[in-house]
Short mmCIF file of C-alpha atoms in Angstrom, two decimals:
data_model
loop_
_atom_site.label_atom_id
_atom_site.label_comp_id
_atom_site.label_asym_id
_atom_site.label_seq_id
_atom_site.Cartn_x
_atom_site.Cartn_y
_atom_site.Cartn_z
CA MET A 60 31.25 -33.84 43.61
CA LYS A 61 29.36 -30.60 43.89
CA PRO A 62 26.12 -30.10 42.10
CA LEU A 63 26.17 -27.90 39.01
CA LEU A 64 24.15 -24.91 38.20
CA VAL A 65 24.34 -24.49 34.61
CA VAL A 66 23.31 -21.09 33.09
CA ASP A 67 23.81 -19.38 29.59
CA SER A 68 26.17 -16.85 30.94
CA PRO A 69 27.47 -16.92 34.58
CA LYS A 70 28.94 -13.16 34.10
CA ARG A 71 25.45 -11.92 33.03
CA TRP A 72 23.35 -14.11 35.44
CA GLU A 73 25.02 -14.65 38.59
CA LEU A 74 23.52 -16.95 41.19
CA HIS A 75 25.30 -17.77 44.57
CA VAL A 76 24.23 -20.88 45.89
CA GLN A 77 26.18 -22.55 48.87
CA GLY A 78 27.52 -25.95 48.11
CA ALA A 79 26.85 -25.64 44.22
CA GLU A 80 29.06 -24.57 41.20
CA LEU A 81 28.01 -22.11 38.58
CA VAL A 82 29.08 -23.09 35.16
CA SER A 83 28.09 -21.89 31.71
CA ALA A 84 26.35 -24.27 29.22
CA TYR A 85 29.29 -24.15 26.76
CA ARG A 86 31.84 -25.05 29.46
CA TYR A 87 29.55 -28.15 30.71
CA LEU A 88 29.12 -29.36 27.25
CA SER A 89 32.74 -28.99 26.39
CA ASP A 90 34.83 -29.42 29.49
CA ASP A 91 35.76 -33.06 30.09
CA ALA A 92 36.49 -32.47 33.54
CA LEU A 93 32.86 -31.58 34.25
CA ALA A 94 31.95 -34.82 32.37
CA GLN A 95 33.04 -36.98 35.38
CA GLY A 96 31.26 -38.16 38.55
CA PRO A 97 28.35 -40.41 37.79
CA GLY A 98 25.18 -39.36 39.87
CA ARG A 99 26.20 -35.89 39.82
CA LYS A 100 23.32 -33.62 40.03
CA VAL A 101 23.09 -30.95 37.18
CA PHE A 102 20.42 -28.05 37.59
CA ASN A 103 19.81 -26.78 34.03
CA LEU A 104 18.87 -23.16 34.21
CA CYS A 105 19.38 -22.41 30.43
CA ARG A 106 16.83 -20.24 28.80
CA SER A 107 15.83 -22.22 25.71
CA PHE A 108 15.00 -25.91 25.91
CA ARG A 109 14.00 -26.28 22.21
CA TYR A 110 15.13 -29.34 20.31
CA GLN A 111 18.92 -29.20 19.83
CA ALA A 112 19.27 -25.78 21.66
CA SER A 113 22.13 -25.60 24.22
CA GLY A 114 19.60 -25.99 27.21
CA TYR A 115 18.33 -29.36 25.55
CA TYR A 116 21.86 -30.53 25.04
CA VAL A 117 22.90 -29.83 28.67
CA SER A 118 20.23 -32.31 29.87
CA LEU A 119 20.66 -34.80 26.99
CA LEU A 120 24.52 -35.09 27.67
CA ALA A 121 24.17 -35.01 31.40
CA GLU A 122 22.05 -38.31 30.95
CA ALA A 123 24.46 -39.76 28.62
CA ARG A 124 27.40 -39.14 31.25
CA GLY A 125 25.37 -40.54 34.08
CA HIS A 126 24.53 -37.41 35.82
CA ARG A 127 21.11 -36.43 37.10
CA PRO A 128 19.80 -33.47 35.24
CA LEU A 129 16.94 -31.31 36.30
CA PRO A 130 14.82 -31.27 34.01
CA SER A 131 15.37 -34.43 32.35
CA VAL A 132 14.90 -34.95 28.64
CA ALA A 133 11.70 -36.96 29.45
CA SER A 134 10.42 -33.83 31.25
CA ILE A 135 11.20 -31.68 28.49
CA GLN A 136 9.40 -33.62 26.15
CA ASP A 137 6.31 -34.07 28.30
CA LEU A 138 5.72 -30.31 28.23
CA LYS A 139 5.15 -30.62 24.37
CA LEU A 140 2.28 -33.16 24.91
CA ALA A 141 -1.09 -31.84 25.38
CA PRO A 142 -2.54 -35.03 26.79
CA VAL A 143 0.03 -34.73 29.60
CA LEU A 144 -0.94 -31.16 30.68
CA LYS A 145 -4.62 -32.51 30.56
CA LEU A 146 -3.79 -35.38 32.73
CA ALA A 147 -1.91 -33.18 35.30
CA SER A 148 -4.82 -30.66 35.18
CA GLN A 149 -7.00 -33.27 36.39
CA ASP A 150 -4.51 -34.44 39.05
CA LEU A 151 -4.22 -30.95 40.36
CA ASP A 152 -7.83 -29.98 40.28
CA GLU A 153 -8.67 -29.98 43.81
CA LEU A 154 -5.59 -28.26 44.88
CA MET A 155 -5.94 -25.69 42.31
CA GLN A 156 -9.68 -24.74 43.29
CA THR A 157 -8.44 -24.40 46.93
CA SER A 158 -5.32 -22.65 46.31
CA LEU A 159 -6.63 -20.09 43.81
CA ARG A 160 -9.99 -19.41 45.22
CA ARG A 161 -9.11 -15.84 46.27
CA ILE A 162 -7.87 -14.83 43.13
CA ARG A 163 -10.21 -12.49 41.38
CA SER A 164 -9.13 -12.46 37.93
CA ASP A 165 -9.75 -15.25 35.53
CA THR A 166 -6.17 -15.76 34.72
CA PHE A 167 -3.30 -16.26 36.93
CA GLU A 168 0.60 -17.09 36.51
CA LEU A 169 2.68 -19.03 39.19
CA SER A 170 6.14 -18.93 39.35
CA VAL A 171 7.90 -22.07 40.95
CA TYR A 172 11.35 -22.19 42.06
CA PHE A 173 12.63 -25.62 43.07
CA GLY A 174 9.02 -26.59 44.20
CA ARG A 175 8.27 -23.26 46.05
CA ASN A 176 6.43 -19.92 45.37
CA LEU A 177 7.20 -16.46 46.96
CA ALA A 178 3.75 -16.57 48.33
CA SER A 179 3.74 -19.24 50.95
CA ALA A 180 -0.05 -19.56 50.26
CA HIS A 181 0.60 -21.10 47.08
CA ASP A 182 3.43 -23.53 48.37
CA ARG A 183 1.35 -26.63 48.22
CA LEU A 184 0.09 -26.06 44.58
CA ALA A 185 3.78 -25.09 43.51
CA LEU A 186 5.25 -28.23 45.10
CA ALA A 187 2.49 -30.18 43.13
CA VAL A 188 3.31 -28.69 40.03
CA PHE A 189 7.02 -29.34 40.61
CA ASN A 190 6.29 -33.18 41.39
CA ALA A 191 4.39 -33.39 38.20
CA PHE A 192 7.09 -31.37 35.96
CA PRO A 193 10.37 -31.58 37.62
CA ALA A 194 12.37 -28.59 36.81
CA PRO A 195 14.19 -25.97 38.76
CA LEU A 196 12.23 -22.97 37.43
CA LEU A 197 8.82 -23.03 36.06
CA ARG A 198 5.99 -20.67 35.21
CA VAL A 199 2.61 -21.95 35.19
CA ARG A 200 -0.62 -20.41 33.59
CA PHE A 201 -4.05 -21.04 34.96
CA GLU A 202 -7.45 -20.13 33.50
CA ARG A 203 -10.94 -19.99 35.00
CA GLU A 204 -14.16 -20.58 33.15
CA THR A 205 -16.52 -22.40 35.58
CA ARG A 206 -13.30 -24.05 37.41
CA TRP A 207 -9.60 -23.30 37.43
CA ARG A 208 -7.65 -25.32 35.03
CA LEU A 209 -3.99 -25.78 34.03
CA ALA A 210 -3.74 -23.87 30.75
CA GLY A 211 0.03 -23.94 30.17
CA ILE A 212 3.37 -24.43 31.70
CA ARG A 213 7.01 -23.58 30.60
CA PHE A 214 10.51 -23.95 31.84
CA LEU A 215 12.35 -20.77 32.94
CA GLY A 216 15.88 -19.96 32.41
CA LEU A 217 17.59 -17.89 35.03
CA ALA A 218 17.53 -14.95 32.67
CA ASP A 219 13.63 -15.17 33.08
CA VAL A 220 13.80 -14.51 36.83
CA PRO A 221 13.31 -10.99 37.99
CA ASP A 222 16.38 -9.55 39.88
CA SER A 223 13.99 -9.26 42.95
CA HIS A 224 13.41 -13.07 43.07
CA ARG A 225 17.01 -14.04 42.66
CA ASP A 226 17.74 -14.29 46.50
CA PHE A 227 14.60 -16.47 46.91
CA VAL A 228 15.72 -18.59 44.15
CA ALA A 229 19.16 -19.14 45.85
CA GLN A 230 17.54 -19.87 49.11
CA GLN A 231 15.19 -22.52 47.45
CA ALA A 232 18.29 -23.95 45.68
CA GLU A 233 20.15 -24.47 48.82
CA ARG A 234 17.06 -25.83 50.61
CA TYR A 235 16.46 -28.17 47.82
CA LEU A 236 20.06 -29.36 48.02
CA LYS A 237 19.88 -30.09 51.44
CA ARG A 238 16.59 -31.96 51.68
CA ALA A 239 17.96 -35.31 50.76
CA PRO A 240 18.52 -37.48 54.11
CA ARG A 241 22.11 -37.90 54.78
CA ARG A 242 23.12 -41.55 54.51
CA ASN A 243 24.26 -43.31 57.88
CA LYS A 244 28.00 -43.57 57.58
CA ALA A 245 27.90 -46.93 59.49
CA VAL A 246 25.82 -48.51 56.62
CA PRO A 247 27.87 -49.87 53.87
CA PRO A 248 27.31 -47.81 50.53
CA ALA A 249 24.69 -49.50 48.35
CA LYS A 250 25.56 -50.09 44.84
CA TYR A 251 22.10 -49.25 43.62
CA ASP A 252 19.06 -47.17 44.89
CA LEU A 253 15.73 -48.60 44.15
CA ALA A 254 12.39 -46.79 44.94
CA ILE A 255 9.21 -48.77 46.10
CA LEU A 256 6.08 -47.02 45.22
CA HIS A 257 3.19 -47.56 47.69
CA SER A 258 0.07 -46.38 48.79
CA PRO A 259 -0.47 -46.60 52.69
CA SER A 260 -4.28 -45.71 52.15
CA ASP A 261 -4.82 -48.57 49.48
CA PRO A 262 -7.38 -50.86 51.31
CA MET A 263 -6.13 -53.72 49.10
CA PRO A 264 -2.50 -53.02 48.31
CA PRO A 265 -0.32 -55.57 46.32
CA SER A 266 2.10 -55.99 49.26
CA SER A 267 1.52 -55.64 53.08
CA PRO A 268 3.73 -53.37 54.98
CA LYS A 269 5.46 -56.71 56.26
CA ALA A 270 6.11 -57.71 52.97
CA LEU A 271 7.59 -54.46 51.91
CA LYS A 272 10.04 -54.77 54.95
CA LYS A 273 11.13 -58.06 53.45
CA PHE A 274 11.66 -56.54 50.01
CA ILE A 275 13.88 -53.94 51.67
CA LYS A 276 15.81 -56.51 53.62
CA ALA A 277 16.40 -58.61 50.59
CA GLY A 278 17.45 -55.50 48.48
CA ALA A 279 20.08 -54.65 51.31
CA GLU A 280 21.56 -58.19 50.98
CA LEU A 281 22.45 -57.63 47.22
CA GLY A 282 23.61 -54.11 47.72
CA ILE A 283 20.50 -52.40 46.69
CA ARG A 284 19.13 -49.51 48.85
CA CYS A 285 15.33 -49.48 49.01
CA GLU A 286 13.27 -46.66 49.95
CA LEU A 287 9.52 -46.41 50.29
CA ILE A 288 7.98 -43.50 48.18
CA GLU A 289 4.47 -42.22 47.61
CA LYS A 290 2.74 -40.37 44.80
CA ASP A 291 3.96 -36.92 45.88
CA ALA A 292 7.47 -38.21 45.03
CA TYR A 293 7.14 -38.01 41.43
CA GLY A 294 9.78 -35.26 41.09
CA ARG A 295 12.35 -37.43 42.49
CA VAL A 296 11.97 -40.49 40.45
CA ALA A 297 15.13 -39.81 38.49
CA GLU A 298 17.34 -39.85 41.74
CA TYR A 299 17.07 -43.83 41.63
CA ASP A 300 18.25 -46.47 39.61
CA ALA A 301 15.06 -48.61 39.65
CA LEU A 302 11.30 -48.37 40.53
CA PHE A 303 9.09 -51.13 41.90
CA ILE A 304 5.57 -50.35 41.85
CA ARG A 305 3.71 -51.91 44.77
CA ASP A 306 0.49 -49.81 44.28
CA THR A 307 -2.57 -50.78 42.41
CA THR A 308 -1.89 -49.81 38.62
CA TYR A 309 -4.13 -48.20 36.15
CA VAL A 310 -3.30 -46.36 33.02
CA ASN A 311 -5.14 -43.01 33.63
CA HIS A 312 -3.28 -42.98 36.96
CA TYR A 313 -0.21 -41.46 38.67
CA THR A 314 1.29 -45.13 38.71
CA TYR A 315 1.29 -45.30 35.00
CA ARG A 316 2.88 -41.75 34.92
CA PHE A 317 5.46 -42.99 37.56
CA SER A 318 6.36 -46.05 35.34
CA ARG A 319 6.49 -44.08 31.95
CA ARG A 320 8.80 -41.43 33.43
CA ALA A 321 11.13 -44.11 35.03
CA ALA A 322 11.23 -45.95 31.76
CA ALA A 323 11.97 -42.67 29.89
CA GLU A 324 14.77 -42.01 32.36
CA GLY A 325 16.51 -45.49 31.46
CA MET A 326 15.69 -46.88 34.78
CA VAL A 327 14.88 -50.68 35.60
CA VAL A 328 11.13 -50.67 36.24
CA ILE A 329 8.49 -53.24 37.33
CA ASP A 330 5.77 -52.61 36.37
CA ASP A 331 6.85 -51.09 33.02
CA PRO A 332 4.52 -48.82 31.16
CA LYS A 333 3.83 -51.57 28.51
CA SER A 334 2.94 -54.07 30.93
CA ILE A 335 0.54 -51.80 32.74
CA VAL A 336 -1.18 -50.92 29.42
CA ARG A 337 -1.40 -54.58 28.39
CA CYS A 338 -2.50 -56.07 31.52
CA THR A 339 -4.94 -53.31 32.85
CA ASN A 340 -7.16 -53.71 29.60
CA LYS A 341 -8.87 -56.91 29.06
CA VAL A 342 -9.66 -56.03 25.51
CA PHE A 343 -5.98 -55.97 24.71
CA LEU A 344 -5.68 -59.46 26.77
CA ALA A 345 -8.36 -61.15 25.17
CA GLU A 346 -7.32 -60.14 21.65
CA THR A 347 -3.54 -61.09 22.41
CA LEU A 348 -4.34 -64.55 24.03
CA ALA A 349 -6.65 -65.57 21.17
CA ARG A 350 -4.29 -64.48 18.36
CA HIS A 351 -1.47 -66.61 19.92
CA ARG A 352 -4.04 -69.46 20.45
CA VAL A 353 -3.52 -69.45 24.34
CA ALA A 354 -6.24 -71.59 25.90
CA THR A 355 -8.93 -69.57 27.56
CA PRO A 356 -12.70 -70.05 28.38
CA LYS A 357 -14.88 -69.00 25.19
CA THR A 358 -14.19 -65.25 25.29
CA LEU A 359 -16.00 -62.42 23.02
CA ILE A 360 -15.32 -58.65 22.61
CA LEU A 361 -18.62 -56.80 23.00
CA ALA A 362 -19.52 -53.55 21.23
CA LYS A 363 -22.98 -51.97 21.93
CA GLU A 364 -24.32 -53.17 18.64
CA ASN A 365 -23.46 -56.81 19.06
CA ALA A 366 -23.51 -57.17 22.82
CA ALA A 367 -26.90 -59.00 23.33
CA GLU A 368 -26.46 -61.27 20.40
CA GLY A 369 -22.96 -62.19 21.49
CA ILE A 370 -23.87 -63.07 25.10
CA ARG A 371 -26.82 -65.23 23.85
CA SER A 372 -24.25 -67.08 21.70
CA LEU A 373 -22.24 -67.78 24.86
CA GLY A 374 -25.32 -68.75 26.78
CA LEU A 375 -26.28 -67.90 30.36
CA PRO A 376 -24.98 -67.68 32.90
CA CYS A 377 -21.86 -65.83 31.59
CA VAL A 378 -19.30 -63.36 32.92
CA VAL A 379 -19.12 -59.72 31.76
CA LYS A 380 -16.14 -57.54 32.47
CA GLN A 381 -15.14 -54.01 32.18
CA PRO A 382 -11.65 -53.67 30.31
CA ASP A 383 -9.98 -52.23 33.43
CA SER A 384 -11.73 -54.12 36.11
CA ALA A 385 -9.67 -55.47 38.85
CA PHE A 386 -9.76 -57.42 42.25
CA SER A 387 -13.04 -58.82 41.04
CA ALA A 388 -14.73 -55.28 40.92
CA GLY A 389 -16.27 -54.50 37.49
CA VAL A 390 -16.85 -58.16 36.86
CA LEU A 391 -20.54 -59.36 36.83
CA ARG A 392 -22.13 -62.62 36.21
CA LEU A 393 -25.31 -62.80 34.21
CA ASP A 394 -27.74 -65.39 35.01
CA GLU A 395 -31.04 -64.32 33.58
CA GLU A 396 -32.24 -62.85 30.33
CA SER A 397 -34.10 -60.05 32.31
CA GLU A 398 -30.62 -58.85 33.53
CA LEU A 399 -29.09 -58.38 30.03
CA THR A 400 -30.33 -54.91 29.01
CA PRO A 401 -29.94 -53.10 32.40
CA THR A 402 -26.44 -54.68 33.23
CA LEU A 403 -25.15 -53.95 29.72
CA ASN A 404 -26.50 -50.33 29.67
CA LYS A 405 -24.65 -49.59 32.78
CA LEU A 406 -21.34 -51.33 31.84
CA PHE A 407 -21.24 -49.44 28.58
CA GLU A 408 -21.52 -46.02 30.36
CA GLY A 409 -17.83 -46.49 31.15
CA SER A 410 -16.38 -48.13 28.01
CA ASP A 411 -17.20 -48.64 24.40
CA LEU A 412 -16.16 -52.21 24.47
CA LEU A 413 -16.60 -55.08 27.01
CA ILE A 414 -15.53 -58.54 27.46
CA ALA A 415 -17.93 -61.46 27.80
CA GLN A 416 -16.55 -64.99 28.95
CA GLU A 417 -18.26 -68.35 29.35
CA TYR A 418 -18.85 -69.01 32.99
CA VAL A 419 -16.71 -71.86 34.30
CA PRO A 420 -17.33 -72.65 37.92
CA THR A 421 -14.35 -74.21 39.90
CA ASP A 422 -13.73 -74.43 43.53
CA PHE A 423 -10.52 -72.37 43.44
CA ASP A 424 -8.47 -70.27 40.88
CA TRP A 425 -4.52 -70.80 40.13
CA ARG A 426 -2.40 -67.88 40.58
CA ILE A 427 0.98 -68.59 39.17
CA GLY A 428 3.48 -65.61 39.83
CA VAL A 429 6.01 -65.31 36.93
CA LEU A 430 9.16 -63.17 36.99
CA GLY A 431 11.56 -62.80 34.15
CA GLY A 432 9.82 -65.65 32.25
CA LYS A 433 10.17 -68.01 34.94
CA PRO A 434 7.55 -69.21 37.64
CA LEU A 435 8.01 -67.77 41.04
CA TYR A 436 5.09 -68.88 43.16
CA ALA A 437 1.89 -70.70 42.77
CA CYS A 438 -1.31 -70.18 44.85
CA ARG A 439 -4.87 -71.64 44.81
CA TYR A 440 -7.20 -69.02 45.76
CA GLY A 441 -10.56 -70.37 47.11
CA MET A 442 -13.94 -68.72 46.21
CA ALA A 443 -15.44 -66.43 48.91
CA GLU A 444 -18.04 -68.18 50.98
CA GLY A 445 -21.34 -68.30 49.15
CA HIS A 446 -20.01 -66.52 46.14
CA TRP A 447 -18.65 -67.24 42.66
CA GLN A 448 -15.44 -65.11 42.89
CA ILE A 449 -12.53 -65.25 45.06
CA VAL A 450 -13.53 -61.72 46.37
CA LYS A 451 -16.90 -60.81 47.40
CA ARG A 452 -18.08 -57.12 48.25
CA ASP A 453 -21.29 -56.46 50.06
CA HIS A 454 -22.53 -53.82 52.50
CA GLU A 455 -20.44 -55.47 55.29
CA GLY A 456 -17.44 -55.05 53.44
CA THR A 457 -14.77 -57.18 51.46
CA HIS A 458 -14.53 -60.93 51.96
CA GLU A 459 -12.02 -63.22 50.56
CA GLY A 460 -11.67 -67.05 50.10
CA GLY A 461 -9.03 -69.16 51.59
CA PHE A 462 -5.62 -70.02 50.02
CA GLU A 463 -2.99 -72.66 49.64
CA THR A 464 0.46 -72.07 48.46
CA LEU A 465 2.40 -74.95 46.82
CA PRO A 466 6.02 -75.55 46.07
CA LEU A 467 6.36 -75.14 42.12
CA ASP A 468 7.50 -79.03 42.01
CA GLN A 469 3.65 -79.96 43.24
CA VAL A 470 2.29 -78.01 40.53
CA GLU A 471 1.18 -79.82 37.26
CA PRO A 472 3.81 -78.71 34.67
CA ARG A 473 1.20 -77.84 32.03
CA VAL A 474 -0.27 -75.43 34.47
CA LEU A 475 3.03 -73.75 34.93
CA LYS A 476 3.99 -73.90 31.21
CA LEU A 477 0.71 -72.29 30.24
CA ALA A 478 1.11 -69.55 32.87
CA VAL A 479 4.53 -68.48 31.63
CA ARG A 480 3.43 -68.55 28.00
CA ALA A 481 0.62 -66.32 28.61
CA ALA A 482 2.98 -63.90 30.84
CA ASN A 483 5.56 -63.80 28.01
CA LEU A 484 3.02 -62.20 25.71
CA MET A 485 2.85 -59.38 28.18
CA GLY A 486 6.58 -58.79 28.79
CA ASP A 487 9.44 -60.09 30.86
CA GLY A 488 8.33 -58.38 34.16
CA LEU A 489 6.58 -59.52 37.25
CA TYR A 490 2.89 -60.89 36.46
CA GLY A 491 0.24 -63.02 38.11
CA VAL A 492 -1.34 -65.34 35.73
CA ASP A 493 -5.01 -66.55 36.86
CA LEU A 494 -5.97 -69.88 35.57
CA LYS A 495 -8.64 -72.45 36.07
CA VAL A 496 -8.57 -76.21 35.46
CA VAL A 497 -11.69 -77.08 33.23
CA ARG A 498 -12.56 -80.56 32.50
CA GLY A 499 -9.03 -81.38 33.12
CA LYS A 500 -7.52 -78.75 31.05
CA PRO A 501 -5.71 -75.52 32.13
CA VAL A 502 -7.28 -72.38 30.71
CA VAL A 503 -5.98 -68.87 31.19
CA ILE A 504 -8.64 -66.33 32.80
CA GLU A 505 -6.28 -63.21 32.82
CA VAL A 506 -2.89 -62.11 32.97
CA ASN A 507 -2.35 -59.40 35.91
CA ASP A 508 0.62 -56.88 36.23
CA ASN A 509 1.23 -55.80 39.74
CA PRO A 510 0.40 -59.10 41.34
CA ASN A 511 -0.17 -59.82 44.95
CA ILE A 512 3.13 -60.56 47.09
CA ASP A 513 2.07 -60.77 50.66
CA ALA A 514 3.75 -61.83 53.69
CA GLY A 515 2.20 -65.19 54.94
CA VAL A 516 0.44 -65.97 51.54
CA GLU A 517 2.39 -65.93 48.36
CA ASP A 518 5.51 -66.45 50.36
CA ALA A 519 4.34 -69.33 52.30
CA ALA A 520 6.31 -71.79 50.23
CA LEU A 521 9.45 -70.04 49.60
CA GLY A 522 9.72 -67.70 52.51
CA ASP A 523 12.20 -64.90 52.44
CA ALA A 524 13.80 -66.46 49.24
CA LEU A 525 10.81 -65.18 47.23
CA TYR A 526 11.85 -61.55 48.06
CA LEU A 527 15.41 -62.17 47.40
CA ARG A 528 14.31 -63.59 43.89
CA VAL A 529 12.42 -60.35 43.17
CA MET A 530 15.36 -58.36 44.15
CA GLN A 531 17.85 -60.49 42.16
CA HIS A 532 15.89 -59.85 39.05
CA PHE A 533 16.32 -55.94 39.70
CA PHE A 534 19.91 -56.63 40.37
CA TRP A 535 20.68 -58.63 37.10
CA LYS A 536 18.82 -55.92 35.11
CA LEU A 537 20.84 -53.12 36.55
CA GLU A 538 24.03 -55.02 36.02
CA ALA A 539 23.01 -55.60 32.35
CA ARG A 540 22.30 -51.85 31.63
#
């Protein structure tokens, strides 16, 4: 079905876009014929997006009808949140300084029409703004003190566009409609579309290129069309039915914003926003595991005021962790009293709280993959040679220990049971639970979102069936919506 361009009054604000139908907001909201066609694109060009205005209802009802509105209700709400603008300003910082360096005044407004600006010199900045706040028409205000910053942004209606810009808007709308790659007609149509967010430049990605290909193949077997996307595809997230994050996750990071937006759009998401928040912060993790009496090594949450006393109560050696540490980075072992003050001072520069844990040396760590509340795979990761962690970093690079992947029926049931119990406290997504067996008893070290699934490692026991199980989880979640 033809995409719809929805405006307040087609008679007053004409826009001729090849391949699209221009309709009024009133007609879109009241005409049953326009409510048909799941997946139909709806470009909302109304003037007001305030709560309960017609522009707001166009996007709201489009989502209820299974259409794909631009902007979405989630994007409309995002513009009202100062923290979202602040994060976007940080993400756009380098591009702002480059694109606006020749501007002499200390304020500048940029009109963004379907991701483009009339001045091609600002196209990269316009596209980045569009990806951060996907909407057909935007006006962005920048201010400069010592550096340029994003000072404000608002959606435009077609009525806000100068007559001299109308032809350009129509051209960009046509370009935007044509940009999606045409599906190969020889390939059977897929029931669902799934985006896999990844970063080719990540030195330690959660899934290798070979593993990503296996996910894509497994999805195709179930009628799920998988597409690899990168961080510049934020504006396209709502085009998919599900999002699978295979990029290292952090809270103050584009991965979290992708997850949050996908969840707000009603998509099936791994890793979901709650899991990212819970698993990437070891303070939350320590408090949750303690409250639910999950077996762990002795663990303390440290503030500056009690840090030294707390570590002495644990005894040396002990392990100190930054709350958002990952891949063994930001995790230090204290062996001597003399290391205490300088190490703590350095770590407290980045966080008001730290985690201290008793040191429990073992030859290997268990990693139990858990998906939807059930064990998925089991690996034993060995310590890096001459080191106390599974990953060692030095001037020569990154070194990892060996691994052994076991069938689940060869793993002690109590190890699997404890891993599932810990993972279930985080959610019902995909997790990697790290455990040690200390004095014959399994204890949880931490629960990770975004766990590694690499070809030849985590799939060594199940083979391609591992990837199929992950895609089956997506399929079942999509069917249950």
